[in-house]
mmCIF file of C-alpha atoms in Angstrom:
data_model
loop_
_atom_site.group_PDB
_atom_site.id
_atom_site.type_symbol
_atom_site.label_atom_id
_atom_site.label_comp_id
_atom_site.label_asym_id
_atom_site.label_seq_id
_atom_site.Cartn_x
_atom_site.Cartn_y
_atom_site.Cartn_z
ATOM 1 C CA GLY A 1 -78.486 -25.811 108.313
ATOM 2 C CA ALA A 2 -75.792 -25.492 110.962
ATOM 3 C CA ILE A 3 -73.154 -24.889 108.295
ATOM 4 C CA LEU A 4 -75.290 -22.172 106.740
ATOM 5 C CA LYS A 5 -75.876 -20.568 110.138
ATOM 6 C CA ALA A 6 -72.146 -20.615 110.796
ATOM 7 C CA TYR A 7 -71.652 -18.721 107.546
ATOM 8 C CA ARG A 8 -74.363 -16.279 108.602
ATOM 9 C CA GLU A 9 -72.509 -15.587 111.862
ATOM 10 C CA HIS A 10 -69.351 -14.883 109.891
ATOM 11 C CA LEU A 11 -71.211 -12.517 107.568
ATOM 12 C CA LEU A 12 -72.523 -10.638 110.606
ATOM 13 C CA SER A 13 -69.074 -10.450 112.231
ATOM 14 C CA LYS A 14 -66.798 -7.444 111.993
ATOM 15 C CA ASN A 15 -63.744 -9.628 111.385
ATOM 16 C CA GLU A 16 -62.686 -13.238 110.786
ATOM 17 C CA LEU A 17 -62.246 -14.224 114.442
ATOM 18 C CA PHE A 18 -65.434 -16.309 114.661
ATOM 19 C CA LEU A 19 -64.658 -18.126 111.428
ATOM 20 C CA SER A 20 -61.007 -18.800 112.253
ATOM 21 C CA ARG A 21 -61.929 -20.216 115.679
ATOM 22 C CA ASN A 22 -64.603 -22.521 114.257
ATOM 23 C CA TRP A 23 -63.431 -23.390 110.759
ATOM 24 C CA ASP A 24 -62.051 -26.827 111.690
ATOM 25 C CA LYS A 25 -65.437 -27.871 113.103
ATOM 26 C CA ILE A 26 -67.349 -26.335 110.187
ATOM 27 C CA LYS A 27 -65.111 -28.237 107.771
ATOM 28 C CA LYS A 28 -65.662 -31.510 109.653
ATOM 29 C CA ALA A 29 -69.434 -30.984 109.518
ATOM 30 C CA THR A 30 -69.190 -30.351 105.780
ATOM 31 C CA GLU A 31 -67.085 -33.468 105.302
ATOM 32 C CA TYR A 32 -69.781 -35.437 107.138
ATOM 33 C CA ILE A 33 -72.536 -34.411 104.722
ATOM 34 C CA LEU A 34 -70.202 -35.063 101.795
ATOM 35 C CA ARG A 35 -69.932 -38.644 103.060
ATOM 36 C CA GLU A 36 -73.735 -38.810 103.269
ATOM 37 C CA ASP A 37 -73.741 -38.079 99.535
ATOM 38 C CA GLY A 38 -71.705 -41.218 98.962
ATOM 39 C CA ASN A 39 -70.741 -40.965 95.288
ATOM 40 C CA GLY A 40 -70.093 -37.222 95.205
ATOM 41 C CA ASP A 41 -72.678 -36.441 92.538
ATOM 42 C CA GLY A 42 -74.351 -33.767 94.678
ATOM 43 C CA LEU A 43 -77.493 -35.796 95.421
ATOM 44 C CA ILE A 44 -78.323 -37.265 98.834
ATOM 45 C CA GLU A 45 -80.465 -40.331 98.292
ATOM 46 C CA LYS A 46 -80.345 -42.235 101.580
ATOM 47 C CA GLU A 47 -82.673 -41.749 104.555
ATOM 48 C CA GLN A 48 -83.037 -38.057 105.399
ATOM 49 C CA ALA A 49 -84.662 -37.153 108.712
ATOM 50 C CA ASN A 50 -86.188 -33.687 108.574
ATOM 51 C CA THR A 51 -88.447 -31.193 110.308
ATOM 52 C CA TYR A 52 -91.631 -32.674 108.885
ATOM 53 C CA ASP A 53 -91.117 -35.163 111.723
ATOM 54 C CA ILE A 54 -90.548 -37.971 109.227
ATOM 55 C CA ALA A 55 -87.726 -38.992 106.876
ATOM 56 C CA PHE A 56 -87.486 -38.534 103.132
ATOM 57 C CA PHE A 57 -85.915 -41.176 100.922
ATOM 58 C CA GLY A 58 -84.392 -40.549 97.528
ATOM 59 C CA ALA A 59 -83.153 -37.355 95.920
ATOM 60 C CA ASN A 60 -85.171 -34.190 96.555
ATOM 61 C CA THR A 61 -84.525 -30.452 96.621
ATOM 62 C CA TYR A 62 -85.707 -29.856 100.191
ATOM 63 C CA VAL A 63 -82.903 -31.700 101.984
ATOM 64 C CA GLY A 64 -80.762 -31.799 98.862
ATOM 65 C CA GLY A 65 -80.934 -28.057 98.388
ATOM 66 C CA LEU A 66 -79.732 -27.451 101.931
ATOM 67 C CA TYR A 67 -76.790 -29.725 101.119
ATOM 68 C CA LEU A 68 -75.911 -27.694 98.028
ATOM 69 C CA ALA A 69 -76.297 -24.362 99.830
ATOM 70 C CA ALA A 70 -74.129 -25.632 102.694
ATOM 71 C CA LEU A 71 -71.464 -26.692 100.197
ATOM 72 C CA LYS A 72 -71.455 -23.251 98.594
ATOM 73 C CA ALA A 73 -71.244 -21.588 102.006
ATOM 74 C CA ALA A 74 -68.412 -23.935 103.021
ATOM 75 C CA ALA A 75 -66.589 -23.143 99.790
ATOM 76 C CA SER A 76 -66.840 -19.426 100.522
ATOM 77 C CA MET A 77 -65.530 -19.937 104.059
ATOM 78 C CA ALA A 78 -62.763 -22.218 102.809
ATOM 79 C CA ARG A 79 -61.523 -19.539 100.428
ATOM 80 C CA ILE A 80 -61.365 -17.055 103.294
ATOM 81 C CA MET A 81 -59.400 -19.628 105.311
ATOM 82 C CA LYS A 82 -57.015 -20.189 102.340
ATOM 83 C CA ASP A 83 -58.195 -23.808 102.005
ATOM 84 C CA SER A 84 -58.442 -23.618 98.228
ATOM 85 C CA ALA A 85 -58.499 -27.376 97.576
ATOM 86 C CA PHE A 86 -61.529 -27.863 99.819
ATOM 87 C CA ALA A 87 -63.261 -24.839 98.294
ATOM 88 C CA ILE A 88 -62.787 -26.228 94.794
ATOM 89 C CA HIS A 89 -64.112 -29.635 95.876
ATOM 90 C CA CYS A 90 -67.237 -28.171 97.529
ATOM 91 C CA ASP A 91 -67.970 -25.966 94.536
ATOM 92 C CA SER A 92 -67.550 -28.913 92.172
ATOM 93 C CA VAL A 93 -69.980 -31.142 94.078
ATOM 94 C CA ALA A 94 -72.489 -28.287 94.413
ATOM 95 C CA GLU A 95 -72.333 -27.633 90.657
ATOM 96 C CA SER A 96 -72.874 -31.326 89.954
ATOM 97 C CA GLY A 97 -75.792 -31.445 92.397
ATOM 98 C CA GLY A 98 -77.549 -28.517 90.778
ATOM 99 C CA ARG A 99 -77.167 -30.067 87.333
ATOM 100 C CA ARG A 100 -78.164 -33.572 88.447
ATOM 101 C CA SER A 101 -81.196 -32.224 90.326
ATOM 102 C CA VAL A 102 -82.542 -30.721 87.118
ATOM 103 C CA GLU A 103 -81.828 -33.920 85.202
ATOM 104 C CA LYS A 104 -83.456 -36.187 87.768
ATOM 105 C CA LEU A 105 -86.095 -34.105 89.557
ATOM 106 C CA TRP A 106 -87.404 -31.439 87.189
ATOM 107 C CA ASN A 107 -90.849 -32.222 85.731
ATOM 108 C CA GLY A 108 -91.142 -29.120 83.590
ATOM 109 C CA GLU A 109 -92.906 -27.041 86.239
ATOM 110 C CA TYR A 110 -91.301 -27.831 89.582
ATOM 111 C CA PHE A 111 -88.904 -30.164 91.394
ATOM 112 C CA VAL A 112 -90.258 -33.527 92.534
ATOM 113 C CA GLN A 113 -88.897 -36.277 94.799
ATOM 114 C CA ASP A 114 -87.237 -39.329 93.256
ATOM 115 C CA VAL A 115 -88.502 -42.006 95.661
ATOM 116 C CA ASP A 116 -89.361 -45.697 95.294
ATOM 117 C CA LEU A 117 -92.841 -45.763 96.815
ATOM 118 C CA ALA A 118 -92.835 -49.563 96.789
ATOM 119 C CA LYS A 119 -89.980 -49.476 99.314
ATOM 120 C CA HIS A 120 -90.995 -46.259 101.079
ATOM 121 C CA PRO A 121 -94.785 -45.904 100.785
ATOM 122 C CA LEU A 122 -95.369 -43.531 103.704
ATOM 123 C CA SER A 123 -94.662 -39.858 104.411
ATOM 124 C CA GLN A 124 -93.155 -39.005 101.013
ATOM 125 C CA TYR A 125 -94.318 -36.442 98.446
ATOM 126 C CA ALA A 126 -93.131 -38.092 95.214
ATOM 127 C CA ASN A 127 -94.462 -36.009 92.279
ATOM 128 C CA GLY A 128 -96.156 -33.484 94.543
ATOM 129 C CA CYS A 129 -95.494 -29.745 94.532
ATOM 130 C CA LEU A 130 -93.854 -29.027 97.895
ATOM 131 C CA SER A 131 -93.923 -25.409 99.047
ATOM 132 C CA ASP A 132 -90.497 -25.878 100.641
ATOM 133 C CA GLN A 133 -88.852 -27.320 97.532
ATOM 134 C CA LEU A 134 -86.721 -24.154 97.184
ATOM 135 C CA PHE A 135 -86.205 -23.571 100.899
ATOM 136 C CA ALA A 136 -82.436 -23.656 100.468
ATOM 137 C CA GLN A 137 -82.543 -21.226 97.540
ATOM 138 C CA THR A 138 -84.023 -18.675 99.923
ATOM 139 C CA TRP A 139 -81.033 -19.175 102.238
ATOM 140 C CA ALA A 140 -78.698 -18.854 99.264
ATOM 141 C CA ASP A 141 -80.399 -15.623 98.161
ATOM 142 C CA LEU A 142 -80.052 -14.057 101.614
ATOM 143 C CA TYR A 143 -76.390 -15.038 101.935
ATOM 144 C CA GLY A 144 -75.318 -14.021 98.438
ATOM 145 C CA LEU A 145 -74.500 -17.591 97.369
ATOM 146 C CA GLY A 146 -76.164 -17.379 93.968
ATOM 147 C CA TYR A 147 -78.418 -19.894 92.272
ATOM 148 C CA LEU A 148 -78.362 -23.536 93.363
ATOM 149 C CA TYR A 149 -80.228 -24.430 90.169
ATOM 150 C CA PRO A 150 -80.576 -22.572 86.848
ATOM 151 C CA GLU A 151 -82.378 -19.263 87.261
ATOM 152 C CA GLN A 152 -85.234 -20.173 84.919
ATOM 153 C CA ASN A 153 -85.932 -23.402 86.815
ATOM 154 C CA VAL A 154 -86.042 -21.479 90.074
ATOM 155 C CA ARG A 155 -88.433 -18.870 88.697
ATOM 156 C CA THR A 156 -90.691 -21.477 87.085
ATOM 157 C CA ALA A 157 -90.801 -23.538 90.285
ATOM 158 C CA LEU A 158 -91.772 -20.447 92.280
ATOM 159 C CA GLU A 159 -94.524 -19.698 89.778
ATOM 160 C CA SER A 160 -95.773 -23.270 90.213
ATOM 161 C CA ILE A 161 -95.771 -23.042 94.006
ATOM 162 C CA TRP A 162 -97.881 -19.902 93.724
ATOM 163 C CA LYS A 163 -100.154 -21.508 91.127
ATOM 164 C CA TYR A 164 -100.727 -24.823 92.851
ATOM 165 C CA ASN A 165 -100.239 -24.223 96.589
ATOM 166 C CA TRP A 166 -101.615 -20.743 97.255
ATOM 167 C CA ALA A 167 -105.327 -20.583 98.034
ATOM 168 C CA ALA A 168 -107.322 -17.375 98.415
ATOM 169 C CA ASP A 169 -109.721 -19.471 100.491
ATOM 170 C CA VAL A 170 -108.525 -22.732 102.030
ATOM 171 C CA ALA A 171 -112.104 -24.008 102.513
ATOM 172 C CA PRO A 172 -112.295 -26.285 99.430
ATOM 173 C CA GLN A 173 -108.948 -27.908 100.225
ATOM 174 C CA THR A 174 -109.758 -28.299 103.917
ATOM 175 C CA LYS A 175 -113.093 -29.898 103.059
ATOM 176 C CA ALA A 176 -111.516 -32.343 100.612
ATOM 177 C CA HIS A 177 -108.415 -33.115 102.690
ATOM 178 C CA LYS A 178 -108.705 -32.527 106.417
ATOM 179 C CA PRO A 179 -105.439 -31.122 107.818
ATOM 180 C CA GLU A 180 -103.801 -32.751 110.829
ATOM 181 C CA ARG A 181 -103.790 -29.342 112.533
ATOM 182 C CA VAL A 182 -105.752 -26.258 111.533
ATOM 183 C CA TYR A 183 -103.797 -23.031 111.081
ATOM 184 C CA ALA A 184 -106.120 -21.410 108.521
ATOM 185 C CA ASN A 185 -109.881 -21.413 108.804
ATOM 186 C CA PRO A 186 -112.415 -21.507 105.953
ATOM 187 C CA GLY A 187 -112.551 -18.075 104.365
ATOM 188 C CA GLU A 188 -108.874 -17.409 105.080
ATOM 189 C CA ALA A 189 -106.055 -17.506 102.566
ATOM 190 C CA GLY A 190 -102.956 -19.631 102.908
ATOM 191 C CA LEU A 191 -100.081 -21.484 101.279
ATOM 192 C CA LEU A 192 -100.574 -25.250 101.497
ATOM 193 C CA VAL A 193 -97.571 -27.395 102.397
ATOM 194 C CA CYS A 194 -97.987 -29.773 99.453
ATOM 195 C CA THR A 195 -100.340 -30.413 96.547
ATOM 196 C CA TRP A 196 -100.475 -33.000 93.768
ATOM 197 C CA PRO A 197 -101.633 -31.079 90.685
ATOM 198 C CA HIS A 198 -100.826 -33.853 88.200
ATOM 199 C CA SER A 199 -101.856 -36.942 90.157
ATOM 200 C CA GLN A 200 -104.189 -38.149 92.858
ATOM 201 C CA HIS A 201 -103.673 -36.587 96.287
ATOM 202 C CA MET A 202 -101.557 -39.029 98.313
ATOM 203 C CA GLY A 203 -103.851 -38.833 101.331
ATOM 204 C CA ASP A 204 -102.663 -40.299 104.613
ATOM 205 C CA SER A 205 -99.673 -41.929 102.921
ATOM 206 C CA GLY A 206 -98.313 -38.567 101.767
ATOM 207 C CA VAL A 207 -95.815 -36.301 103.495
ATOM 208 C CA ARG A 208 -96.937 -35.421 106.980
ATOM 209 C CA TYR A 209 -98.627 -32.009 107.462
ATOM 210 C CA ARG A 210 -99.286 -31.886 103.685
ATOM 211 C CA ASP A 211 -102.657 -30.116 104.003
ATOM 212 C CA GLU A 212 -101.614 -27.526 106.579
ATOM 213 C CA VAL A 213 -100.740 -23.843 106.193
ATOM 214 C CA TRP A 214 -97.451 -22.774 107.807
ATOM 215 C CA THR A 215 -96.433 -19.151 108.264
ATOM 216 C CA GLY A 216 -92.768 -20.214 108.119
ATOM 217 C CA SER A 217 -93.183 -21.642 104.632
ATOM 218 C CA GLU A 218 -95.199 -18.592 103.617
ATOM 219 C CA TYR A 219 -92.455 -16.224 104.728
ATOM 220 C CA GLN A 220 -89.660 -18.144 103.018
ATOM 221 C CA VAL A 221 -91.593 -18.513 99.744
ATOM 222 C CA ALA A 222 -92.530 -14.835 99.856
ATOM 223 C CA THR A 223 -88.885 -13.945 100.452
ATOM 224 C CA ALA A 224 -87.844 -15.952 97.387
ATOM 225 C CA LEU A 225 -90.585 -14.340 95.279
ATOM 226 C CA ILE A 226 -89.523 -10.859 96.387
ATOM 227 C CA HIS A 227 -85.885 -11.649 95.595
ATOM 228 C CA GLU A 228 -86.902 -12.636 92.069
ATOM 229 C CA GLY A 229 -89.006 -9.476 91.628
ATOM 230 C CA MET A 230 -92.163 -11.592 91.508
#
């Protein structure tokens, strides 16, 4: 996220002063997340603390997508800074990550999480449909970074988020699965954080805040839908 925000500041600048003054630190931050990848295949599979106030384990497109978007942003900045070798490396890993994500995480409708629930039974979403699964694609759209995954996969995943997570009335979901905090009352519409359309709801063992409605997620999903003309 910090790497992407650094790129945003450059895009909003009238010249390259900000980028030239900060490029060494931006590059070091990028090198750090490349080490978190480990084998350079574009998938982060170790423990991943995140803003759901828990940690994900295994490959997923929420944290993993931010990694790929950051790599593409770093590659763009590296080219401006004439660091062509680093740009090529970042682009290569990002390309691999997009391809490997489809191979490992795509279920035909949306991207899932590749997690060993025997080892990590709590606070994961596994084969659930996470509203934020394409969070990083929204960043990439806004910054002109292109697709992190094939266009058709992105469009199909967005269709699935709309199909499975949007509720014209949250009452049935709230009755069946009480949210930790209430941000949408019965009779109101909302986009649920996570659903499990093809398996049993994970209940208290599932990703935290799963049954809530967040305006932040709604705005970013809506932004992605608008970008795709949907």
